[in-house]
mmCIF file of C-alpha atoms in Angstrom:
data_model
loop_
_atom_site.group_PDB
_atom_site.id
_atom_site.type_symbol
_atom_site.label_atom_id
_atom_site.label_comp_id
_atom_site.label_asym_id
_atom_site.label_seq_id
_atom_site.Cartn_x
_atom_site.Cartn_y
_atom_site.Cartn_z
ATOM 1 C CA MET A 1 -125.391 -15.935 170.113
ATOM 2 C CA LYS A 2 -129.103 -16.389 169.434
ATOM 3 C CA TYR A 3 -131.551 -14.240 167.482
ATOM 4 C CA TYR A 4 -135.306 -14.231 168.021
ATOM 5 C CA LYS A 5 -136.919 -12.365 165.128
ATOM 6 C CA CYS A 6 -140.483 -11.272 164.489
ATOM 7 C CA ASP A 7 -140.365 -9.752 161.009
ATOM 8 C CA PRO A 8 -144.034 -8.706 160.787
ATOM 9 C CA TYR A 9 -143.437 -6.260 163.655
ATOM 10 C CA LYS A 10 -139.731 -5.506 162.966
ATOM 11 C CA ILE A 11 -138.817 -6.693 166.449
ATOM 12 C CA GLU A 12 -135.780 -8.738 167.399
ATOM 13 C CA PHE A 13 -134.244 -10.114 170.581
ATOM 14 C CA ALA A 14 -130.481 -10.736 170.314
ATOM 15 C CA LEU A 15 -128.898 -12.887 173.017
ATOM 16 C CA LEU A 16 -125.164 -13.067 173.644
ATOM 17 C CA ASP A 17 -124.399 -15.679 176.279
ATOM 18 C CA ASN A 18 -121.024 -15.903 178.063
ATOM 19 C CA THR A 19 -119.134 -14.005 175.385
ATOM 20 C CA ASN A 20 -116.187 -11.660 175.225
ATOM 21 C CA LEU A 21 -117.159 -10.153 171.864
ATOM 22 C CA THR A 22 -116.402 -6.480 171.334
ATOM 23 C CA PHE A 23 -118.431 -4.173 169.090
ATOM 24 C CA ASP A 24 -116.623 -1.157 167.642
ATOM 25 C CA ASN A 25 -118.371 2.117 166.848
ATOM 26 C CA HIS A 26 -121.603 1.486 164.948
ATOM 27 C CA ASN A 27 -125.215 2.615 164.949
ATOM 28 C CA HIS A 28 -128.645 1.111 164.380
ATOM 29 C CA ILE A 29 -130.732 2.259 161.433
ATOM 30 C CA SER A 30 -134.278 3.287 162.400
ATOM 31 C CA ILE A 31 -134.051 1.048 165.478
ATOM 32 C CA TYR A 32 -134.235 1.620 169.223
ATOM 33 C CA ALA A 33 -132.112 -0.904 171.132
ATOM 34 C CA ILE A 34 -132.809 -1.765 174.773
ATOM 35 C CA GLY A 35 -129.926 -3.720 176.302
ATOM 36 C CA LEU A 36 -130.223 -5.743 179.517
ATOM 37 C CA ILE A 37 -127.080 -7.138 181.148
ATOM 38 C CA LEU A 38 -127.818 -10.693 182.267
ATOM 39 C CA ASP A 39 -124.379 -11.357 183.746
ATOM 40 C CA GLY A 40 -120.960 -9.721 183.898
ATOM 41 C CA ASN A 41 -119.800 -6.175 183.230
ATOM 42 C CA VAL A 42 -119.579 -4.142 180.023
ATOM 43 C CA ILE A 43 -118.351 -0.714 179.002
ATOM 44 C CA LEU A 44 -120.659 1.240 176.703
ATOM 45 C CA THR A 45 -119.437 4.391 174.992
ATOM 46 C CA LYS A 46 -121.925 6.773 173.376
ATOM 47 C CA LYS A 47 -121.524 10.433 172.479
ATOM 48 C CA ASN A 48 -117.928 10.088 173.726
ATOM 49 C CA VAL A 49 -119.172 9.353 177.244
ATOM 50 C CA VAL A 50 -118.141 6.072 178.882
ATOM 51 C CA TYR A 51 -120.603 4.084 180.991
ATOM 52 C CA GLU A 52 -120.045 0.843 182.889
ATOM 53 C CA PHE A 53 -122.977 -1.538 183.315
ATOM 54 C CA THR A 54 -123.283 -4.663 185.418
ATOM 55 C CA THR A 55 -125.804 -7.473 185.985
ATOM 56 C CA ASP A 56 -129.451 -6.330 185.763
ATOM 57 C CA ASP A 57 -128.519 -2.887 184.422
ATOM 58 C CA LEU A 58 -130.414 -1.670 181.382
ATOM 59 C CA PHE A 59 -129.604 0.933 178.727
ATOM 60 C CA ILE A 60 -131.332 2.429 175.668
ATOM 61 C CA ILE A 61 -129.693 3.357 172.357
ATOM 62 C CA PRO A 62 -131.801 5.524 170.002
ATOM 63 C CA PRO A 63 -131.537 5.318 166.195
ATOM 64 C CA TYR A 64 -128.310 6.502 164.545
ATOM 65 C CA MET A 65 -126.495 7.068 167.856
ATOM 66 C CA VAL A 66 -122.946 5.827 167.389
ATOM 67 C CA HIS A 67 -121.819 3.585 170.240
ATOM 68 C CA SER A 68 -119.409 0.802 171.117
ATOM 69 C CA LEU A 69 -119.591 -2.085 173.579
ATOM 70 C CA ILE A 70 -116.700 -3.990 175.136
ATOM 71 C CA PRO A 71 -116.379 -6.373 178.098
ATOM 72 C CA SER A 72 -115.130 -4.717 181.267
ATOM 73 C CA SER A 73 -113.558 -7.895 182.626
ATOM 74 C CA GLY A 74 -114.044 -11.482 181.555
ATOM 75 C CA GLN A 75 -117.162 -12.713 179.818
ATOM 76 C CA TYR A 76 -120.620 -11.187 179.839
ATOM 77 C CA SER A 77 -124.177 -12.072 178.838
ATOM 78 C CA ILE A 78 -126.612 -9.549 177.374
ATOM 79 C CA ILE A 79 -129.991 -9.611 175.690
ATOM 80 C CA THR A 80 -130.982 -6.718 173.451
ATOM 81 C CA LEU A 81 -134.500 -5.862 172.329
ATOM 82 C CA CYS A 82 -134.449 -4.086 168.948
ATOM 83 C CA ILE A 83 -137.592 -2.175 167.984
ATOM 84 C CA GLY A 84 -138.061 -0.561 164.573
ATOM 85 C CA THR A 85 -139.290 3.021 164.486
ATOM 86 C CA GLU A 86 -142.045 1.865 162.128
ATOM 87 C CA PHE A 87 -143.454 -0.263 164.955
ATOM 88 C CA LEU A 88 -143.548 2.765 167.258
ATOM 89 C CA ASP A 89 -145.251 4.821 164.540
ATOM 90 C CA THR A 90 -147.991 2.245 163.930
ATOM 91 C CA HIS A 91 -148.666 0.942 167.458
ATOM 92 C CA ASP A 92 -149.556 3.043 170.468
ATOM 93 C CA PHE A 93 -147.823 2.302 173.762
ATOM 94 C CA ASN A 94 -150.507 0.034 175.210
ATOM 95 C CA THR A 95 -150.761 -2.081 172.046
ATOM 96 C CA GLY A 96 -146.993 -2.210 171.640
ATOM 97 C CA LYS A 97 -146.536 -3.229 175.263
ATOM 98 C CA LEU A 98 -148.910 -6.180 174.894
ATOM 99 C CA LEU A 99 -147.285 -7.386 171.671
ATOM 100 C CA ILE A 100 -143.745 -7.187 173.035
ATOM 101 C CA ARG A 101 -144.791 -8.835 176.292
ATOM 102 C CA ASP A 102 -146.221 -11.792 174.361
ATOM 103 C CA LEU A 103 -143.039 -12.116 172.289
ATOM 104 C CA ALA A 104 -140.802 -11.811 175.353
ATOM 105 C CA ASN A 105 -142.777 -14.517 177.127
ATOM 106 C CA GLN A 106 -141.602 -16.954 174.451
ATOM 107 C CA LEU A 107 -138.056 -16.303 175.682
ATOM 108 C CA VAL A 108 -139.247 -16.904 179.238
ATOM 109 C CA TYR A 109 -140.581 -20.257 178.081
ATOM 110 C CA ASP A 110 -137.198 -21.050 176.493
ATOM 111 C CA GLY A 111 -135.413 -20.148 179.726
ATOM 112 C CA PHE A 112 -133.567 -17.041 178.509
ATOM 113 C CA LEU A 113 -135.636 -14.415 180.355
ATOM 114 C CA THR A 114 -137.435 -14.183 183.679
ATOM 115 C CA HIS A 115 -140.749 -12.414 184.278
ATOM 116 C CA PRO A 116 -139.030 -9.594 186.246
ATOM 117 C CA GLN A 117 -136.686 -9.076 183.284
ATOM 118 C CA VAL A 118 -139.661 -8.889 180.914
ATOM 119 C CA LYS A 119 -141.130 -6.218 183.198
ATOM 120 C CA ALA A 120 -137.844 -4.290 183.030
ATOM 121 C CA PHE A 121 -138.035 -4.306 179.224
ATOM 122 C CA LEU A 122 -141.640 -3.120 179.296
ATOM 123 C CA ASP A 123 -140.777 -0.307 181.720
ATOM 124 C CA ALA A 124 -137.991 0.757 179.352
ATOM 125 C CA LEU A 125 -140.417 0.578 176.432
ATOM 126 C CA GLU A 126 -142.369 3.482 177.898
ATOM 127 C CA LEU A 127 -139.165 5.547 177.891
ATOM 128 C CA VAL A 128 -138.571 4.558 174.271
ATOM 129 C CA TYR A 129 -142.009 5.830 173.265
ATOM 130 C CA ASP A 130 -141.251 9.115 175.042
ATOM 131 C CA MET A 131 -137.885 9.351 173.279
ATOM 132 C CA ALA A 132 -139.476 8.653 169.900
ATOM 133 C CA ILE A 133 -141.799 11.614 170.350
ATOM 134 C CA LYS A 134 -138.947 13.946 171.300
ATOM 135 C CA LEU A 135 -136.267 12.651 168.934
ATOM 136 C CA ASP A 136 -135.034 15.404 166.664
ATOM 137 C CA ALA A 137 -134.760 13.797 163.256
ATOM 138 C CA ASP A 138 -134.234 17.080 161.437
ATOM 139 C CA TYR A 139 -131.001 16.296 159.596
ATOM 140 C CA ALA A 140 -129.818 18.779 156.983
ATOM 141 C CA THR A 141 -131.532 18.100 153.659
ATOM 142 C CA ILE A 142 -128.250 17.214 151.964
ATOM 143 C CA ILE A 143 -127.324 14.632 154.588
ATOM 144 C CA THR A 144 -130.847 13.220 154.601
ATOM 145 C CA GLU A 145 -130.702 12.671 150.839
ATOM 146 C CA ALA A 146 -127.314 10.953 151.053
ATOM 147 C CA LYS A 147 -128.380 8.860 154.033
ATOM 148 C CA ASN A 148 -131.600 7.740 152.345
ATOM 149 C CA LEU A 149 -129.767 6.832 149.148
ATOM 150 C CA ILE A 150 -127.332 4.593 151.032
ATOM 151 C CA GLU A 151 -130.061 3.061 153.205
ATOM 152 C CA THR A 152 -132.337 2.151 150.302
ATOM 153 C CA GLN A 153 -129.624 1.013 147.885
ATOM 154 C CA PRO A 154 -126.675 -0.164 149.997
ATOM 155 C CA GLU A 155 -125.705 -2.778 147.406
ATOM 156 C CA GLU A 156 -125.033 -0.168 144.723
ATOM 157 C CA ASP A 157 -121.431 0.801 144.027
ATOM 158 C CA ILE A 158 -121.918 4.393 145.124
ATOM 159 C CA THR A 159 -118.578 6.210 145.121
ATOM 160 C CA LEU A 160 -118.024 9.346 147.159
ATOM 161 C CA ASP A 161 -117.652 11.303 143.938
ATOM 162 C CA ALA A 162 -120.979 10.025 142.609
ATOM 163 C CA LEU A 163 -122.735 10.554 145.937
ATOM 164 C CA SER A 164 -121.446 14.104 146.315
ATOM 165 C CA GLN A 165 -122.498 14.912 142.734
ATOM 166 C CA GLN A 166 -126.017 13.640 143.417
ATOM 167 C CA VAL A 167 -126.429 15.954 146.408
ATOM 168 C CA PHE A 168 -124.446 18.818 144.778
ATOM 169 C CA VAL A 169 -121.657 19.268 147.346
ATOM 170 C CA SER A 170 -117.947 18.478 147.448
ATOM 171 C CA LYS A 171 -117.021 15.036 148.714
ATOM 172 C CA TYR A 172 -114.958 16.578 151.530
ATOM 173 C CA TYR A 173 -117.937 18.587 152.741
ATOM 174 C CA LEU A 174 -120.144 15.498 152.462
ATOM 175 C CA ILE A 175 -117.769 13.317 154.499
ATOM 176 C CA ARG A 176 -117.441 15.939 157.237
ATOM 177 C CA GLU A 177 -121.152 16.755 157.523
ATOM 178 C CA PHE A 178 -122.277 13.132 157.120
ATOM 179 C CA LYS A 179 -120.030 11.966 159.940
ATOM 180 C CA LYS A 180 -121.141 14.885 162.101
ATOM 181 C CA ALA A 181 -124.833 13.974 161.640
ATOM 182 C CA ILE A 182 -124.712 10.160 161.420
ATOM 183 C CA GLY A 183 -121.549 9.397 163.375
ATOM 184 C CA LEU A 184 -120.025 7.203 160.657
ATOM 185 C CA SER A 185 -118.358 7.875 157.319
ATOM 186 C CA PRO A 186 -120.541 7.268 154.228
ATOM 187 C CA HIS A 187 -118.490 4.161 153.347
ATOM 188 C CA ARG A 188 -118.778 2.617 156.789
ATOM 189 C CA PHE A 189 -122.481 3.454 156.907
ATOM 190 C CA GLN A 190 -122.922 1.722 153.538
ATOM 191 C CA ILE A 191 -121.107 -1.448 154.667
ATOM 192 C CA GLN A 192 -123.229 -1.546 157.808
ATOM 193 C CA ASN A 193 -126.415 -1.244 155.742
ATOM 194 C CA ARG A 194 -125.247 -3.980 153.381
ATOM 195 C CA ILE A 195 -124.825 -6.321 156.331
ATOM 196 C CA ARG A 196 -128.247 -5.405 157.773
ATOM 197 C CA LYS A 197 -129.780 -6.196 154.382
ATOM 198 C CA ALA A 198 -127.795 -9.451 154.268
ATOM 199 C CA GLN A 199 -129.259 -10.504 157.622
ATOM 200 C CA HIS A 200 -132.742 -9.928 156.232
ATOM 201 C CA LEU A 201 -132.021 -11.900 153.048
ATOM 202 C CA LEU A 202 -130.485 -14.829 154.927
ATOM 203 C CA THR A 203 -133.449 -14.910 157.300
ATOM 204 C CA ASN A 204 -135.766 -15.156 154.306
ATOM 205 C CA GLY A 205 -133.983 -18.078 152.650
ATOM 206 C CA SER A 206 -131.325 -16.600 150.362
ATOM 207 C CA THR A 207 -128.145 -18.639 150.016
ATOM 208 C CA MET A 208 -124.795 -17.236 151.111
ATOM 209 C CA THR A 209 -123.705 -16.738 147.493
ATOM 210 C CA GLU A 210 -126.966 -15.039 146.502
ATOM 211 C CA THR A 211 -126.815 -12.798 149.552
ATOM 212 C CA ALA A 212 -123.221 -11.735 148.917
ATOM 213 C CA GLN A 213 -124.070 -10.834 145.311
ATOM 214 C CA SER A 214 -127.313 -9.070 146.236
ATOM 215 C CA THR A 215 -125.597 -6.871 148.805
ATOM 216 C CA GLY A 216 -122.745 -5.673 146.621
ATOM 217 C CA PHE A 217 -119.826 -7.778 147.860
ATOM 218 C CA TYR A 218 -117.481 -8.926 145.121
ATOM 219 C CA ASP A 219 -116.872 -12.356 146.651
ATOM 220 C CA GLN A 220 -118.083 -14.577 149.470
ATOM 221 C CA SER A 221 -114.949 -14.266 151.610
ATOM 222 C CA HIS A 222 -115.206 -10.470 151.495
ATOM 223 C CA PHE A 223 -118.858 -10.752 152.552
ATOM 224 C CA ILE A 224 -118.104 -13.156 155.429
ATOM 225 C CA LYS A 225 -115.278 -10.923 156.682
ATOM 226 C CA TYR A 226 -117.496 -7.845 156.980
ATOM 227 C CA PHE A 227 -120.477 -9.821 158.287
ATOM 228 C CA LYS A 228 -118.422 -11.192 161.170
ATOM 229 C CA LYS A 229 -116.866 -7.796 161.849
ATOM 230 C CA ILE A 230 -120.278 -6.142 162.251
ATOM 231 C CA VAL A 231 -122.499 -8.944 163.608
ATOM 232 C CA GLY A 232 -119.814 -10.736 165.616
ATOM 233 C CA ILE A 233 -120.455 -14.164 164.086
ATOM 234 C CA THR A 234 -120.301 -15.673 160.585
ATOM 235 C CA PRO A 235 -123.384 -15.878 158.322
ATOM 236 C CA SER A 236 -123.585 -19.648 158.941
ATOM 237 C CA GLU A 237 -123.465 -19.131 162.700
ATOM 238 C CA TYR A 238 -126.088 -16.409 162.374
ATOM 239 C CA LEU A 239 -128.473 -18.750 160.537
ATOM 240 C CA ALA A 240 -127.899 -21.470 163.130
ATOM 241 C CA SER A 241 -128.719 -18.991 165.904
ATOM 242 C CA LEU A 242 -132.048 -17.808 164.444
ATOM 243 C CA LYS A 243 -135.458 -18.508 165.887
ATOM 244 C CA ILE A 244 -138.561 -16.929 164.366
ATOM 245 C CA LEU A 245 -141.093 -15.611 166.880
ATOM 246 C CA ASP A 246 -144.787 -16.082 166.130
#
Protein backbone atom coordinates (compact mmCIF):
# COMPACT_ATOMS: atom_id res chain seq x y z
CA MET A 1 0.00 0.00 0.00
CA LYS A 2 1.24 3.48 -0.89
CA TYR A 3 -0.20 6.91 -0.10
CA TYR A 4 0.49 10.04 -2.12
CA LYS A 5 -0.75 13.03 -0.13
CA CYS A 6 -1.05 16.70 -0.99
CA ASP A 7 -2.25 18.31 2.24
CA PRO A 8 -2.52 21.90 0.95
CA TYR A 9 -5.28 20.76 -1.42
CA LYS A 10 -6.69 17.89 0.71
CA ILE A 11 -6.03 15.44 -2.10
CA GLU A 12 -4.72 11.91 -1.73
CA PHE A 13 -3.97 8.98 -4.02
CA ALA A 14 -4.08 5.59 -2.25
CA LEU A 15 -2.54 2.64 -4.08
CA LEU A 16 -3.16 -0.98 -3.13
CA ASP A 17 -1.00 -3.27 -5.23
CA ASN A 18 -1.61 -7.04 -5.49
CA THR A 19 -3.60 -7.25 -2.27
CA ASN A 20 -6.46 -9.30 -0.92
CA LEU A 21 -7.43 -6.78 1.75
CA THR A 22 -11.12 -6.44 2.55
CA PHE A 23 -12.77 -3.24 3.78
CA ASP A 24 -15.94 -3.62 5.84
CA ASN A 25 -18.72 -1.03 5.86
CA HIS A 26 -17.29 2.46 6.28
CA ASN A 27 -17.68 5.93 4.81
CA HIS A 28 -15.48 8.89 3.94
CA ILE A 29 -15.92 12.17 5.78
CA SER A 30 -16.30 15.17 3.46
CA ILE A 31 -14.44 13.26 0.74
CA TYR A 32 -15.30 12.06 -2.76
CA ALA A 33 -13.43 8.86 -3.64
CA ILE A 34 -12.78 7.85 -7.26
CA GLY A 35 -11.58 4.25 -7.48
CA LEU A 36 -9.83 2.80 -10.54
CA ILE A 37 -9.24 -0.95 -10.76
CA LEU A 38 -5.73 -1.51 -12.08
CA ASP A 39 -5.89 -5.31 -12.04
CA GLY A 40 -8.18 -8.06 -10.79
CA ASN A 41 -11.81 -8.06 -9.70
CA VAL A 42 -13.55 -6.54 -6.68
CA ILE A 43 -17.05 -6.49 -5.24
CA LEU A 44 -18.29 -3.09 -4.07
CA THR A 45 -21.46 -2.82 -2.01
CA LYS A 46 -23.14 0.56 -1.54
CA LYS A 47 -26.72 1.36 -0.56
CA ASN A 48 -27.20 -2.42 -0.23
CA VAL A 49 -26.56 -2.87 -3.95
CA VAL A 50 -23.70 -5.15 -5.04
CA TYR A 51 -21.47 -4.22 -7.97
CA GLU A 52 -18.58 -6.18 -9.48
CA PHE A 53 -15.72 -4.25 -11.06
CA THR A 54 -12.79 -5.49 -13.11
CA THR A 55 -9.60 -4.08 -14.66
CA ASP A 56 -9.97 -0.49 -15.94
CA ASP A 57 -13.40 -0.04 -14.33
CA LEU A 58 -13.94 3.12 -12.32
CA PHE A 59 -16.40 4.02 -9.56
CA ILE A 60 -17.24 7.10 -7.47
CA ILE A 61 -18.18 7.15 -3.77
CA PRO A 62 -19.66 10.43 -2.48
CA PRO A 63 -19.17 11.66 1.11
CA TYR A 64 -20.82 9.70 3.93
CA MET A 65 -22.03 6.89 1.64
CA VAL A 66 -21.48 3.64 3.51
CA HIS A 67 -19.77 1.02 1.36
CA SER A 68 -17.61 -2.09 1.54
CA LEU A 69 -14.98 -3.53 -0.79
CA ILE A 70 -13.83 -7.14 -1.04
CA PRO A 71 -11.84 -9.12 -3.62
CA SER A 72 -13.99 -11.13 -6.00
CA SER A 73 -11.32 -13.76 -6.61
CA GLY A 74 -7.63 -13.69 -5.84
CA GLN A 75 -5.65 -10.49 -5.52
CA TYR A 76 -6.45 -7.08 -6.94
CA SER A 77 -4.79 -3.70 -7.47
CA ILE A 78 -6.64 -0.40 -7.12
CA ILE A 79 -5.76 3.27 -6.96
CA THR A 80 -8.19 5.67 -5.31
CA LEU A 81 -8.22 9.44 -5.71
CA CYS A 82 -9.66 11.12 -2.60
CA ILE A 83 -10.82 14.72 -3.00
CA GLY A 84 -11.99 16.84 -0.07
CA THR A 85 -15.24 18.75 -0.48
CA GLU A 86 -13.35 21.90 0.55
CA PHE A 87 -11.25 21.57 -2.61
CA LEU A 88 -14.39 21.40 -4.75
CA ASP A 89 -15.82 24.44 -2.96
CA THR A 90 -12.70 26.57 -3.51
CA HIS A 91 -11.61 25.49 -7.01
CA ASP A 92 -13.76 25.54 -10.12
CA PHE A 93 -13.67 22.53 -12.43
CA ASN A 94 -11.06 23.86 -14.85
CA THR A 95 -8.66 24.88 -12.06
CA GLY A 96 -9.24 21.65 -10.16
CA LYS A 97 -8.67 19.58 -13.28
CA LEU A 98 -5.28 21.20 -13.92
CA LEU A 99 -4.14 20.77 -10.31
CA ILE A 100 -5.16 17.12 -10.12
CA ARG A 101 -3.63 16.40 -13.52
CA ASP A 102 -0.29 17.79 -12.34
CA LEU A 103 -0.42 15.71 -9.16
CA ALA A 104 -1.44 12.56 -11.05
CA ASN A 105 1.44 13.03 -13.47
CA GLN A 106 3.82 12.52 -10.55
CA LEU A 107 2.37 9.01 -10.24
CA VAL A 108 2.88 8.53 -13.97
CA TYR A 109 6.52 9.45 -13.46
CA ASP A 110 6.76 6.89 -10.64
CA GLY A 111 5.24 4.21 -12.86
CA PHE A 112 1.95 3.72 -11.00
CA LEU A 113 -0.37 5.41 -13.52
CA THR A 114 -0.54 5.74 -17.29
CA HIS A 115 -1.66 8.85 -19.18
CA PRO A 116 -4.93 7.15 -20.28
CA GLN A 117 -5.63 6.34 -16.62
CA VAL A 118 -5.01 9.98 -15.66
CA LYS A 119 -7.53 10.96 -18.34
CA ALA A 120 -10.05 8.52 -16.85
CA PHE A 121 -9.66 10.20 -13.45
CA LEU A 122 -10.11 13.64 -14.98
CA ASP A 123 -13.24 12.52 -16.84
CA ALA A 124 -14.62 11.21 -13.54
CA LEU A 125 -13.70 14.49 -11.86
CA GLU A 126 -16.28 16.28 -13.99
CA LEU A 127 -18.93 13.88 -12.68
CA VAL A 128 -17.76 14.57 -9.13
CA TYR A 129 -18.23 18.31 -9.61
CA ASP A 130 -21.74 17.65 -10.92
CA MET A 131 -22.48 15.39 -7.94
CA ALA A 132 -21.18 18.00 -5.50
CA ILE A 133 -23.65 20.54 -6.85
CA LYS A 134 -26.58 18.13 -6.56
CA LEU A 135 -25.63 16.39 -3.31
CA ASP A 136 -28.36 16.79 -0.73
CA ALA A 137 -26.54 17.55 2.49
CA ASP A 138 -29.69 18.52 4.37
CA TYR A 139 -29.40 16.19 7.37
CA ALA A 140 -31.82 16.72 10.24
CA THR A 141 -30.52 19.41 12.58
CA ILE A 142 -30.16 16.97 15.46
CA ILE A 143 -28.06 14.54 13.44
CA THR A 144 -25.98 17.37 11.99
CA GLU A 145 -25.14 18.61 15.49
CA ALA A 146 -24.15 15.13 16.67
CA LYS A 147 -22.16 14.44 13.51
CA ASN A 148 -20.28 17.74 13.74
CA LEU A 149 -19.47 17.17 17.41
CA ILE A 150 -17.94 13.77 16.67
CA GLU A 151 -16.10 15.01 13.57
CA THR A 152 -14.50 17.99 15.30
CA GLN A 153 -13.71 16.28 18.61
CA PRO A 154 -13.33 12.56 17.88
CA GLU A 155 -10.74 12.15 20.64
CA GLU A 156 -13.18 13.18 23.36
CA ASP A 157 -14.78 10.46 25.47
CA ILE A 158 -18.29 11.24 24.27
CA THR A 159 -20.72 8.66 25.63
CA LEU A 160 -24.08 8.04 24.00
CA ASP A 161 -25.77 9.41 27.10
CA ALA A 162 -23.75 12.62 26.96
CA LEU A 163 -24.21 12.99 23.20
CA SER A 164 -27.97 12.46 23.39
CA GLN A 165 -28.23 14.99 26.23
CA GLN A 166 -26.35 17.58 24.17
CA VAL A 167 -28.79 17.27 21.28
CA PHE A 168 -31.83 16.77 23.58
CA VAL A 169 -33.06 13.36 22.36
CA SER A 170 -33.03 9.84 23.78
CA LYS A 171 -29.97 7.77 22.99
CA TYR A 172 -32.14 5.15 21.26
CA TYR A 173 -33.61 7.76 18.95
CA LEU A 174 -30.14 9.17 18.30
CA ILE A 175 -28.66 5.77 17.40
CA ARG A 176 -31.53 4.96 15.04
CA GLU A 177 -31.62 8.33 13.27
CA PHE A 178 -27.82 8.71 13.17
CA LYS A 179 -27.38 5.33 11.51
CA LYS A 180 -30.21 6.10 9.09
CA ALA A 181 -28.54 9.38 8.01
CA ILE A 182 -24.82 8.52 8.25
CA GLY A 183 -24.88 4.76 7.75
CA LEU A 184 -22.80 4.00 10.85
CA SER A 185 -23.49 3.99 14.58
CA PRO A 186 -22.18 7.03 16.52
CA HIS A 187 -19.48 4.87 18.15
CA ARG A 188 -18.22 3.43 14.89
CA PHE A 189 -18.32 6.86 13.27
CA GLN A 190 -16.24 8.22 16.17
CA ILE A 191 -13.60 5.46 15.87
CA GLN A 192 -13.37 6.08 12.14
CA ASN A 193 -12.85 9.81 12.73
CA ARG A 194 -10.20 9.11 15.36
CA ILE A 195 -8.26 7.05 12.83
CA ARG A 196 -8.60 9.73 10.13
CA LYS A 197 -7.22 12.27 12.60
CA ALA A 198 -4.43 9.84 13.51
CA GLN A 199 -3.41 9.58 9.85
CA HIS A 200 -3.16 13.37 9.70
CA LEU A 201 -1.09 13.56 12.90
CA LEU A 202 1.29 10.80 11.81
CA THR A 203 1.75 12.49 8.43
CA ASN A 204 2.72 15.69 10.23
CA GLY A 205 5.36 14.12 12.46
CA SER A 206 3.60 12.98 15.63
CA THR A 207 4.99 9.84 17.24
CA MET A 208 2.86 6.72 17.60
CA THR A 209 2.48 7.29 21.35
CA GLU A 210 1.56 10.96 20.93
CA THR A 211 -0.93 10.11 18.21
CA ALA A 212 -2.63 7.38 20.25
CA GLN A 213 -3.02 9.77 23.20
CA SER A 214 -4.18 12.68 21.04
CA THR A 215 -6.89 10.61 19.40
CA GLY A 216 -8.43 9.19 22.55
CA PHE A 217 -7.07 5.64 22.60
CA TYR A 218 -6.17 4.38 26.06
CA ASP A 219 -3.08 2.48 24.90
CA GLN A 220 -0.92 1.96 21.83
CA SER A 221 -2.04 -1.61 21.15
CA HIS A 222 -5.69 -0.51 21.16
CA PHE A 223 -4.78 2.27 18.71
CA ILE A 224 -2.84 -0.07 16.38
CA LYS A 225 -5.70 -2.60 16.39
CA TYR A 226 -8.28 -0.07 15.22
CA PHE A 227 -5.88 1.64 12.81
CA LYS A 228 -5.21 -1.64 11.01
CA LYS A 229 -8.89 -2.55 11.03
CA ILE A 230 -9.87 0.69 9.27
CA VAL A 231 -6.81 1.52 7.13
CA GLY A 232 -5.78 -2.06 6.38
CA ILE A 233 -2.17 -1.63 7.52
CA THR A 234 -0.41 -0.71 10.77
CA PRO A 235 0.60 2.90 11.59
CA SER A 236 4.27 2.01 10.94
CA GLU A 237 3.40 0.53 7.55
CA TYR A 238 1.29 3.59 6.79
CA LEU A 239 4.22 5.93 7.49
CA ALA A 240 6.53 3.80 5.35
CA SER A 241 4.02 3.97 2.49
CA LEU A 242 3.66 7.78 2.47
CA LYS A 243 4.89 10.09 -0.23
CA ILE A 244 4.10 13.81 -0.10
CA LEU A 245 3.09 15.36 -3.43
CA ASP A 246 4.35 18.84 -4.25
